[in-house]
Amino acid sequence: MSNKLHIVSLGCTKNLVDTEVMMGKLKNFELTQNSDEADVIIVNTCGFIDAAKEESVNTVLSLHEERKEDSLLVMAGCLSERYQENLIEQLPEVDIFTGVGDYERIDELLAEKKNRFSEEVYLIDGAERVVSGSTYHAYIKLSEGCNQACSFCAIPSFKGKLQSRSLDSIAKEVESLVAKGFYDFSFVSQDSSSYLRDMNVKDGLSLLIQRIELIEGVKSARILYLYPSTTTLTLLKNIAESKLFHNYFDMPIQHINDDMLRIMKRGFGREKTLELLEYMKSLPDAFIRTSFIVGHPNETQEMFDEMVEFAKEFAFDRVNVFAYSDEESTSAYDMSEKIEQEIINERLEILGDVVAQTTQDSLKKEIGKEIELIIDGESDEHEFLLSARKTLWAPEIDGEIYVNDRTDDAKELLYGKIYKAKVTDLVGSILTATVDNA
């Protein structure tokens, strides 16, 4: 078989882990950034919302236009799984279709040159990954699927119910990555705070924290995607008491109005949300990230205004703002009170402006602080500026710090290493810092 591979991972970090599994199975291939010289092209697609679906299809078609004769074009992942029959009929450009259950068998699919859609999702367990994009950080997938019934989310319809990995499986993967030099980990899933609930364990994340703390070589960790109705104060306290896990709280609340949360079928209301958020905020060095959805069916102007005021007052460190996407197979899809796109766009702009300001305010609070950061490499801005990340922050999504100076007795800075630094300024939306590694 030919041996040049071009692979594209779209969507979330959970998709990235699956892409890295495929790279591990195809490690005999030479990776290339040039799709026109690749013998095999794989696109791991996202099928979450309209924008992601459009990006996935456009990426596939664009790569088809560029590829060389006799190459194989593979469409994998969530979009393929969700719309397999339609896509097979409508995209003759694709040679092989596969869904979310056969990442570890990608080598077999290429050899057979056949479509394959397993009935179950792929739950990583012992597969060798090729971690991309970092020499020190890796994402660790906790589970697949979701037991929640959010009105706007189609994921359970093609990923199924929650299926957690065992503690042993996760610990072995972390140990394997530590042996390769990785020391910073982000634990991810669709609903991380429900981890192990499918095995009748109520607080699986607390057990995970205890287990990971036993692994020598792990220096830094955080948990992404907490769900409010399955997050307890006990869990938050255990995170706060951990010596490895940062007080990093990524909890997409989606809205704050009680009626809208009920319509969204979120399983909780404003009071419980505030209780959790205020407790997080009281913890030392807490970093709080959330998401809001704008324009869900039945969202009144008053509901939206309440969300905007809450975003202003609470002042999250980071916020993602999404426009409602009308997805078939969801309960919201059948709701009659749809919001006009023009109104959704107006609301997006209003809330987006608020979020931009609260993010700037969060960054300004860092000026003058002594922090720990990790040097990632040269910045895109200038060869004399190094790009770094605060160890507390999640990679790529929380921002970048430019290291523009060192103290007189500081040694040469090494990529992928943790340093103590002092934040000196905020230039636009990027912090600058001076490192002291004497």
Tab-separated table of C-alpha atoms in Angstrom:
chain	number	residue	atom	x	y	z
A	1	MET	CA	0.000	0.000	0.000
A	2	SER	CA	1.136	3.562	-0.703
A	3	ASN	CA	2.450	5.388	2.296
A	4	LYS	CA	1.678	9.111	2.381
A	5	LEU	CA	-1.187	10.239	4.624
A	6	HIS	CA	-2.981	13.579	4.899
A	7	ILE	CA	-5.436	13.686	7.819
A	8	VAL	CA	-7.794	16.439	8.955
A	9	SER	CA	-9.569	16.507	12.322
A	10	LEU	CA	-12.619	18.766	12.577
A	11	GLY	CA	-14.784	19.659	15.559
A	12	CYS	CA	-14.066	18.985	19.204
A	13	THR	CA	-11.087	17.643	21.118
A	14	LYS	CA	-12.866	14.297	21.486
A	15	ASN	CA	-12.707	14.022	17.706
A	16	LEU	CA	-9.013	14.866	17.899
A	17	VAL	CA	-8.388	11.884	20.185
A	18	ASP	CA	-10.118	9.606	17.668
A	19	THR	CA	-8.036	11.102	14.876
A	20	GLU	CA	-4.886	10.392	16.878
A	21	VAL	CA	-5.998	6.767	17.251
A	22	MET	CA	-6.251	6.502	13.460
A	23	MET	CA	-2.794	8.050	13.151
A	24	GLY	CA	-1.518	5.419	15.576
A	25	LYS	CA	-2.950	2.613	13.453
A	26	LEU	CA	-1.405	4.158	10.336
A	27	LYS	CA	1.984	5.040	11.815
A	28	ASN	CA	3.699	3.238	8.941
A	29	PHE	CA	2.414	6.065	6.735
A	30	GLU	CA	4.377	9.255	6.238
A	31	LEU	CA	2.277	12.236	7.307
A	32	THR	CA	2.138	15.071	4.803
A	33	GLN	CA	0.655	18.569	5.004
A	34	ASN	CA	0.216	18.556	1.233
A	35	SER	CA	-3.011	16.822	0.302
A	36	ASP	CA	-2.076	16.760	-3.390
A	37	GLU	CA	0.783	14.343	-2.706
A	38	ALA	CA	-1.083	12.073	-0.261
A	39	ASP	CA	-2.003	8.519	-1.146
A	40	VAL	CA	-4.664	8.461	1.578
A	41	ILE	CA	-6.722	11.455	2.755
A	42	ILE	CA	-8.884	11.117	5.866
A	43	VAL	CA	-11.341	13.727	7.145
A	44	ASN	CA	-12.678	13.086	10.644
A	45	THR	CA	-15.898	15.086	10.443
A	46	CYS	CA	-18.136	16.926	12.913
A	47	GLY	CA	-21.925	16.676	12.720
A	48	PHE	CA	-22.964	18.752	15.728
A	49	ILE	CA	-24.489	21.909	14.222
A	50	ASP	CA	-25.099	23.366	10.766
A	51	ALA	CA	-21.853	25.348	10.623
A	52	ALA	CA	-19.805	22.266	11.543
A	53	LYS	CA	-21.635	20.100	9.016
A	54	GLU	CA	-21.053	22.637	6.271
A	55	GLU	CA	-17.353	22.889	7.154
A	56	SER	CA	-17.021	19.105	7.039
A	57	VAL	CA	-18.624	18.731	3.604
A	58	ASN	CA	-16.711	21.685	2.177
A	59	THR	CA	-13.430	20.275	3.493
A	60	VAL	CA	-14.099	16.909	1.867
A	61	LEU	CA	-15.006	18.481	-1.477
A	62	SER	CA	-12.018	20.823	-1.398
A	63	LEU	CA	-9.621	17.953	-0.713
A	64	HIS	CA	-11.208	15.950	-3.524
A	65	GLU	CA	-10.449	18.780	-5.931
A	66	GLU	CA	-6.804	18.844	-4.845
A	67	ARG	CA	-6.029	15.139	-4.562
A	68	LYS	CA	-3.951	13.132	-6.965
A	69	GLU	CA	-5.213	10.328	-9.128
A	70	ASP	CA	-5.640	6.916	-7.488
A	71	SER	CA	-5.564	8.330	-3.946
A	72	LEU	CA	-8.158	7.226	-1.381
A	73	LEU	CA	-10.480	9.796	0.180
A	74	VAL	CA	-12.020	8.684	3.497
A	75	MET	CA	-14.873	10.429	5.289
A	76	ALA	CA	-15.066	9.371	8.944
A	77	GLY	CA	-16.627	10.491	12.189
A	78	CYS	CA	-19.812	12.090	13.443
A	79	LEU	CA	-21.225	13.551	10.226
A	80	SER	CA	-20.686	10.272	8.371
A	81	GLU	CA	-22.347	8.384	11.205
A	82	ARG	CA	-25.313	10.717	11.428
A	83	TYR	CA	-26.103	10.946	7.705
A	84	GLN	CA	-24.468	7.819	6.324
A	85	GLU	CA	-27.140	6.861	3.767
A	86	ASN	CA	-27.559	10.398	2.405
A	87	LEU	CA	-23.841	11.073	2.203
A	88	ILE	CA	-23.035	7.810	0.432
A	89	GLU	CA	-25.630	8.735	-2.185
A	90	GLN	CA	-24.745	12.427	-2.481
A	91	LEU	CA	-20.935	12.339	-2.252
A	92	PRO	CA	-19.581	10.001	-4.938
A	93	GLU	CA	-16.260	11.843	-4.552
A	94	VAL	CA	-15.619	9.869	-1.344
A	95	ASP	CA	-14.081	6.409	-1.662
A	96	ILE	CA	-14.641	5.096	1.853
A	97	PHE	CA	-17.248	6.107	4.453
A	98	THR	CA	-17.013	5.158	8.104
A	99	GLY	CA	-18.584	6.427	11.297
A	100	VAL	CA	-17.684	6.563	14.979
A	101	GLY	CA	-17.049	2.896	15.713
A	102	ASP	CA	-14.066	1.853	13.608
A	103	TYR	CA	-11.219	4.275	14.283
A	104	GLU	CA	-8.960	1.476	15.489
A	105	ARG	CA	-9.740	-0.567	12.374
A	106	ILE	CA	-8.942	2.146	9.874
A	107	ASP	CA	-6.070	0.080	8.480
A	108	GLU	CA	-8.501	-2.746	7.682
A	109	LEU	CA	-10.902	-0.323	5.973
A	110	LEU	CA	-8.146	0.989	3.739
A	111	ALA	CA	-7.078	-2.523	2.805
A	112	GLU	CA	-10.669	-3.601	2.062
A	113	LYS	CA	-11.655	-0.300	0.409
A	114	LYS	CA	-15.168	-0.754	1.773
A	115	ASN	CA	-17.568	1.357	3.823
A	116	ARG	CA	-18.021	0.264	7.423
A	117	PHE	CA	-20.377	1.454	10.154
A	118	SER	CA	-20.202	-0.539	13.369
A	119	GLU	CA	-23.286	-0.560	15.566
A	120	GLU	CA	-21.381	0.662	18.631
A	121	VAL	CA	-19.260	3.765	19.108
A	122	TYR	CA	-15.533	3.343	19.573
A	123	LEU	CA	-14.441	3.469	23.210
A	124	ILE	CA	-10.688	3.904	23.302
A	125	ASP	CA	-9.047	1.165	25.364
A	126	GLY	CA	-5.374	0.452	24.957
A	127	ALA	CA	-5.018	1.849	21.462
A	128	GLU	CA	-1.704	3.483	20.637
A	129	ARG	CA	-2.183	7.133	19.693
A	130	VAL	CA	0.044	9.557	17.873
A	131	VAL	CA	-0.533	12.711	19.915
A	132	SER	CA	-0.480	15.742	17.648
A	133	GLY	CA	0.229	19.401	18.256
A	134	SER	CA	2.192	19.098	21.487
A	135	THR	CA	5.158	17.347	23.050
A	136	TYR	CA	3.857	17.677	26.609
A	137	HIS	CA	0.031	17.911	26.574
A	138	ALA	CA	-2.572	15.283	25.653
A	139	TYR	CA	-6.343	14.983	25.795
A	140	ILE	CA	-7.729	11.927	27.570
A	141	LYS	CA	-11.223	10.781	26.638
A	142	LEU	CA	-13.303	9.633	29.628
A	143	SER	CA	-16.381	8.272	27.902
A	144	GLU	CA	-18.560	8.260	24.811
A	145	GLY	CA	-22.230	9.108	24.402
A	146	CYS	CA	-24.497	11.050	26.736
A	147	ASN	CA	-27.493	10.358	28.980
A	148	GLN	CA	-28.737	13.957	28.918
A	149	ALA	CA	-31.751	14.953	26.828
A	150	CYS	CA	-30.978	18.581	25.969
A	151	SER	CA	-33.569	19.909	23.528
A	152	PHE	CA	-31.007	21.316	21.096
A	153	CYS	CA	-28.462	18.484	20.993
A	154	ALA	CA	-28.471	15.631	18.479
A	155	ILE	CA	-25.365	13.882	19.787
A	156	PRO	CA	-27.185	11.107	21.724
A	157	SER	CA	-29.039	10.197	18.518
A	158	PHE	CA	-25.813	9.032	16.844
A	159	LYS	CA	-23.423	8.539	19.769
A	160	GLY	CA	-25.897	6.732	22.023
A	161	LYS	CA	-26.028	6.530	25.803
A	162	LEU	CA	-23.110	7.169	28.143
A	163	GLN	CA	-20.349	4.558	28.024
A	164	SER	CA	-17.507	5.214	30.451
A	165	ARG	CA	-13.996	3.874	30.206
A	166	SER	CA	-12.699	2.068	33.250
A	167	LEU	CA	-10.326	3.786	35.655
A	168	ASP	CA	-7.703	1.180	34.812
A	169	SER	CA	-7.959	1.915	31.092
A	170	ILE	CA	-7.547	5.650	31.633
A	171	ALA	CA	-4.698	5.247	34.120
A	172	LYS	CA	-2.793	2.940	31.750
A	173	GLU	CA	-3.137	5.439	28.914
A	174	VAL	CA	-1.878	8.302	31.089
A	175	GLU	CA	1.032	6.168	32.320
A	176	SER	CA	1.936	5.292	28.740
A	177	LEU	CA	1.918	8.950	27.712
A	178	VAL	CA	3.949	9.998	30.775
A	179	ALA	CA	6.572	7.451	29.716
A	180	LYS	CA	6.780	9.316	26.391
A	181	GLY	CA	7.341	12.669	28.081
A	182	PHE	CA	3.796	14.024	28.432
A	183	TYR	CA	2.949	15.645	31.770
A	184	ASP	CA	-0.072	17.908	31.178
A	185	PHE	CA	-3.512	16.366	30.597
A	186	SER	CA	-7.042	17.554	29.798
A	187	PHE	CA	-9.785	15.032	30.544
A	188	VAL	CA	-12.731	15.311	28.149
A	189	SER	CA	-16.105	13.779	27.302
A	190	GLN	CA	-19.578	14.906	26.318
A	191	ASP	CA	-20.629	15.057	29.991
A	192	SER	CA	-17.554	14.578	32.168
A	193	SER	CA	-19.356	14.952	35.495
A	194	SER	CA	-21.429	11.846	34.656
A	195	TYR	CA	-18.297	9.727	34.322
A	196	LEU	CA	-18.920	6.172	35.654
A	197	ARG	CA	-22.617	6.808	36.352
A	198	ASP	CA	-23.386	4.122	33.779
A	199	MET	CA	-21.499	1.775	36.139
A	200	ASN	CA	-23.567	2.943	39.145
A	201	VAL	CA	-20.749	5.098	40.526
A	202	LYS	CA	-22.107	8.520	41.475
A	203	ASP	CA	-18.867	10.510	41.758
A	204	GLY	CA	-16.536	8.922	39.252
A	205	LEU	CA	-14.521	12.075	38.691
A	206	SER	CA	-13.431	12.149	42.332
A	207	LEU	CA	-12.155	8.592	41.923
A	208	LEU	CA	-10.396	9.635	38.726
A	209	ILE	CA	-8.655	12.498	40.520
A	210	GLN	CA	-7.403	10.134	43.220
A	211	ARG	CA	-6.154	7.642	40.628
A	212	ILE	CA	-4.329	10.187	38.464
A	213	GLU	CA	-2.636	11.687	41.527
A	214	LEU	CA	-0.914	8.333	42.058
A	215	ILE	CA	0.823	8.495	38.673
A	216	GLU	CA	4.340	9.823	39.001
A	217	GLY	CA	5.201	12.299	36.270
A	218	VAL	CA	1.820	14.010	35.927
A	219	LYS	CA	2.375	17.679	36.756
A	220	SER	CA	-0.774	19.399	35.548
A	221	ALA	CA	-4.382	18.407	34.794
A	222	ARG	CA	-7.829	19.855	34.185
A	223	ILE	CA	-11.331	18.531	33.477
A	224	LEU	CA	-13.422	19.884	30.600
A	225	TYR	CA	-17.203	19.790	30.057
A	226	LEU	CA	-18.859	19.601	33.469
A	227	TYR	CA	-22.657	19.377	33.366
A	228	PRO	CA	-24.446	21.407	36.069
A	229	SER	CA	-27.049	18.818	37.087
A	230	THR	CA	-24.394	16.130	37.600
A	231	THR	CA	-21.757	18.364	39.207
A	232	THR	CA	-21.713	18.302	42.999
A	233	LEU	CA	-20.110	20.568	45.574
A	234	THR	CA	-18.202	17.497	46.758
A	235	LEU	CA	-16.621	17.124	43.325
A	236	LEU	CA	-15.680	20.806	43.228
A	237	LYS	CA	-14.109	20.515	46.675
A	238	ASN	CA	-12.101	17.490	45.573
A	239	ILE	CA	-10.817	19.397	42.548
A	240	ALA	CA	-9.877	22.311	44.797
A	241	GLU	CA	-7.984	20.018	47.191
A	242	SER	CA	-6.050	18.261	44.434
A	243	LYS	CA	-2.356	19.000	44.031
A	244	LEU	CA	-2.475	18.171	40.306
A	245	PHE	CA	-5.867	19.282	39.034
A	246	HIS	CA	-6.252	23.006	38.501
A	247	ASN	CA	-9.258	24.973	39.693
A	248	TYR	CA	-10.333	25.050	36.071
A	249	PHE	CA	-14.088	24.834	35.661
A	250	ASP	CA	-15.502	24.411	32.175
A	251	MET	CA	-19.280	24.279	32.622
A	252	PRO	CA	-21.464	25.121	29.588
A	253	ILE	CA	-24.632	26.440	31.252
A	254	GLN	CA	-26.235	27.501	27.894
A	255	HIS	CA	-28.699	29.931	29.535
A	256	ILE	CA	-29.650	31.377	32.917
A	257	ASN	CA	-33.390	32.014	32.660
A	258	ASP	CA	-35.391	29.358	34.537
A	259	ASP	CA	-38.070	28.976	31.879
A	260	MET	CA	-35.543	28.667	29.086
A	261	LEU	CA	-33.491	26.106	31.027
A	262	ARG	CA	-36.696	24.083	31.436
A	263	ILE	CA	-37.472	24.391	27.713
A	264	MET	CA	-33.897	23.311	26.954
A	265	LYS	CA	-34.437	20.249	29.191
A	266	ARG	CA	-31.271	20.994	31.122
A	267	GLY	CA	-32.493	19.351	34.330
A	268	PHE	CA	-31.643	22.288	36.603
A	269	GLY	CA	-32.422	25.974	37.062
A	270	ARG	CA	-30.862	29.306	37.891
A	271	GLU	CA	-30.600	28.690	41.646
A	272	LYS	CA	-28.524	25.504	41.336
A	273	THR	CA	-26.417	27.037	38.606
A	274	LEU	CA	-25.586	30.035	40.767
A	275	GLU	CA	-24.772	27.847	43.756
A	276	LEU	CA	-22.167	25.953	41.755
A	277	LEU	CA	-20.740	28.993	39.993
A	278	GLU	CA	-20.426	31.071	43.157
A	279	TYR	CA	-18.640	28.221	44.910
A	280	MET	CA	-16.210	27.889	41.992
A	281	LYS	CA	-15.595	31.620	42.068
A	282	SER	CA	-14.736	31.478	45.784
A	283	LEU	CA	-11.855	29.050	45.201
A	284	PRO	CA	-8.264	30.308	44.881
A	285	ASP	CA	-7.008	30.871	41.316
A	286	ALA	CA	-10.338	29.747	39.902
A	287	PHE	CA	-10.809	29.942	36.134
A	288	ILE	CA	-14.404	29.618	34.886
A	289	ARG	CA	-15.405	28.999	31.276
A	290	THR	CA	-18.955	28.569	29.985
A	291	SER	CA	-21.119	28.559	26.840
A	292	PHE	CA	-24.381	30.290	25.954
A	293	ILE	CA	-26.872	29.485	23.201
A	294	VAL	CA	-28.669	32.414	21.580
A	295	GLY	CA	-31.997	32.172	19.778
A	296	HIS	CA	-33.353	28.846	21.038
A	297	PRO	CA	-37.046	28.434	20.161
A	298	ASN	CA	-39.271	30.327	22.617
A	299	GLU	CA	-36.446	32.602	23.784
A	300	THR	CA	-38.129	35.933	24.491
A	301	GLN	CA	-36.381	39.289	24.541
A	302	GLU	CA	-36.721	39.296	28.325
A	303	MET	CA	-35.037	35.892	28.602
A	304	PHE	CA	-32.192	37.055	26.418
A	305	ASP	CA	-31.796	40.298	28.376
A	306	GLU	CA	-31.553	38.292	31.594
A	307	MET	CA	-28.741	36.216	30.098
A	308	VAL	CA	-26.875	39.330	28.941
A	309	GLU	CA	-27.108	40.946	32.373
A	310	PHE	CA	-25.951	37.752	34.035
A	311	ALA	CA	-22.955	37.493	31.692
A	312	LYS	CA	-22.019	41.067	32.587
A	313	GLU	CA	-22.411	40.610	36.333
A	314	PHE	CA	-20.770	37.226	36.782
A	315	ALA	CA	-17.836	38.082	34.531
A	316	PHE	CA	-16.728	34.648	33.331
A	317	ASP	CA	-13.097	34.252	32.350
A	318	ARG	CA	-14.023	32.847	28.959
A	319	VAL	CA	-17.338	32.313	27.149
A	320	ASN	CA	-18.334	30.616	23.916
A	321	VAL	CA	-21.471	32.042	22.303
A	322	PHE	CA	-23.385	29.877	19.830
A	323	ALA	CA	-26.340	30.607	17.602
A	324	TYR	CA	-29.126	28.048	17.944
A	325	SER	CA	-28.905	25.442	15.190
A	326	ASP	CA	-32.142	23.695	14.204
A	327	GLU	CA	-31.187	20.018	14.281
A	328	GLU	CA	-33.490	17.199	13.206
A	329	SER	CA	-33.904	14.403	15.796
A	330	THR	CA	-33.954	16.979	18.607
A	331	SER	CA	-37.047	18.068	20.534
A	332	ALA	CA	-36.333	21.733	19.757
A	333	TYR	CA	-36.603	20.956	16.047
A	334	ASP	CA	-40.349	20.383	16.458
A	335	MET	CA	-40.970	23.509	18.545
A	336	SER	CA	-43.151	26.051	16.768
A	337	GLU	CA	-41.841	29.326	18.222
A	338	LYS	CA	-38.660	29.629	16.141
A	339	ILE	CA	-36.638	32.845	16.334
A	340	GLU	CA	-35.939	34.708	13.086
A	341	GLN	CA	-32.320	34.529	11.949
A	342	GLU	CA	-32.057	38.319	11.840
A	343	ILE	CA	-32.966	38.502	15.536
A	344	ILE	CA	-30.543	35.691	16.382
A	345	ASN	CA	-27.754	37.569	14.620
A	346	GLU	CA	-28.558	40.767	16.531
A	347	ARG	CA	-28.513	38.896	19.833
A	348	LEU	CA	-25.252	37.189	18.929
A	349	GLU	CA	-23.626	40.559	18.383
A	350	ILE	CA	-24.950	42.006	21.648
A	351	LEU	CA	-23.841	39.071	23.786
A	352	GLY	CA	-20.605	38.778	21.837
A	353	ASP	CA	-19.697	42.366	22.743
A	354	VAL	CA	-20.359	41.657	26.418
A	355	VAL	CA	-18.235	38.515	26.330
A	356	ALA	CA	-15.384	40.327	24.605
A	357	GLN	CA	-15.345	42.869	27.416
A	358	THR	CA	-15.492	40.311	30.240
A	359	THR	CA	-12.645	38.392	28.606
A	360	GLN	CA	-10.551	41.558	28.451
A	361	ASP	CA	-11.350	42.265	32.094
A	362	SER	CA	-10.248	38.747	33.039
A	363	LEU	CA	-6.969	39.185	31.170
A	364	LYS	CA	-6.298	42.572	32.792
A	365	LYS	CA	-6.505	40.948	36.224
A	366	GLU	CA	-3.447	38.861	35.311
A	367	ILE	CA	-1.163	41.915	34.973
A	368	GLY	CA	1.414	41.967	37.760
A	369	LYS	CA	0.777	38.367	38.845
A	370	GLU	CA	3.447	35.730	39.340
A	371	ILE	CA	2.349	32.702	37.309
A	372	GLU	CA	3.536	29.382	35.901
A	373	LEU	CA	3.579	29.091	32.122
A	374	ILE	CA	4.742	26.680	29.446
A	375	ILE	CA	6.762	27.795	26.422
A	376	ASP	CA	5.273	26.395	23.215
A	377	GLY	CA	7.606	27.927	20.626
A	378	GLU	CA	8.096	31.052	18.562
A	379	SER	CA	5.081	33.317	18.261
A	380	ASP	CA	3.455	34.166	14.957
A	381	GLU	CA	3.946	37.843	15.806
A	382	HIS	CA	7.759	38.036	15.851
A	383	GLU	CA	10.716	35.674	16.028
A	384	PHE	CA	11.920	37.320	19.251
A	385	LEU	CA	8.558	36.749	20.972
A	386	LEU	CA	7.909	33.287	22.372
A	387	SER	CA	4.405	31.872	22.573
A	388	ALA	CA	3.433	30.482	25.965
A	389	ARG	CA	0.378	29.315	27.888
A	390	LYS	CA	-0.495	29.640	31.545
A	391	THR	CA	-0.464	26.119	32.994
A	392	LEU	CA	-3.982	26.678	34.342
A	393	TRP	CA	-5.388	27.360	30.886
A	394	ALA	CA	-6.562	24.735	28.404
A	395	PRO	CA	-4.520	24.626	25.176
A	396	GLU	CA	-5.638	26.718	22.201
A	397	ILE	CA	-8.965	27.938	23.584
A	398	ASP	CA	-7.986	30.145	26.527
A	399	GLY	CA	-5.371	32.375	25.011
A	400	GLU	CA	-1.693	32.947	24.451
A	401	ILE	CA	1.026	34.746	26.399
A	402	TYR	CA	3.985	36.374	24.697
A	403	VAL	CA	7.264	35.989	26.551
A	404	ASN	CA	9.200	39.065	25.486
A	405	ASP	CA	11.933	39.184	28.099
A	406	ARG	CA	13.974	37.242	30.622
A	407	THR	CA	15.739	38.366	33.761
A	408	ASP	CA	19.485	38.990	33.361
A	409	ASP	CA	20.474	35.705	34.976
A	410	ALA	CA	17.867	33.576	33.193
A	411	LYS	CA	19.046	30.670	31.078
A	412	GLU	CA	17.971	29.836	27.543
A	413	LEU	CA	14.287	28.949	27.521
A	414	LEU	CA	13.267	25.458	26.409
A	415	TYR	CA	10.073	24.589	24.572
A	416	GLY	CA	7.603	22.412	26.477
A	417	LYS	CA	8.991	23.305	29.904
A	418	ILE	CA	7.230	24.990	32.848
A	419	TYR	CA	8.647	28.340	34.039
A	420	LYS	CA	7.779	30.906	36.658
A	421	ALA	CA	6.993	34.274	35.127
A	422	LYS	CA	5.579	37.699	35.870
A	423	VAL	CA	2.797	39.092	33.701
A	424	THR	CA	3.802	42.585	32.615
A	425	ASP	CA	1.179	43.928	30.211
A	426	LEU	CA	-1.830	43.304	27.985
A	427	VAL	CA	-1.355	44.160	24.316
A	428	GLY	CA	-4.673	43.898	22.524
A	429	SER	CA	-5.960	40.551	23.764
A	430	ILE	CA	-2.555	38.961	24.442
A	431	LEU	CA	-0.680	39.106	27.722
A	432	THR	CA	3.085	39.630	27.862
A	433	ALA	CA	5.350	38.178	30.539
A	434	THR	CA	8.931	38.052	31.756
A	435	VAL	CA	10.409	34.674	32.681
A	436	ASP	CA	12.790	34.079	35.562
A	437	ASN	CA	14.307	30.612	35.340
A	438	ALA	CA	17.520	31.217	37.254
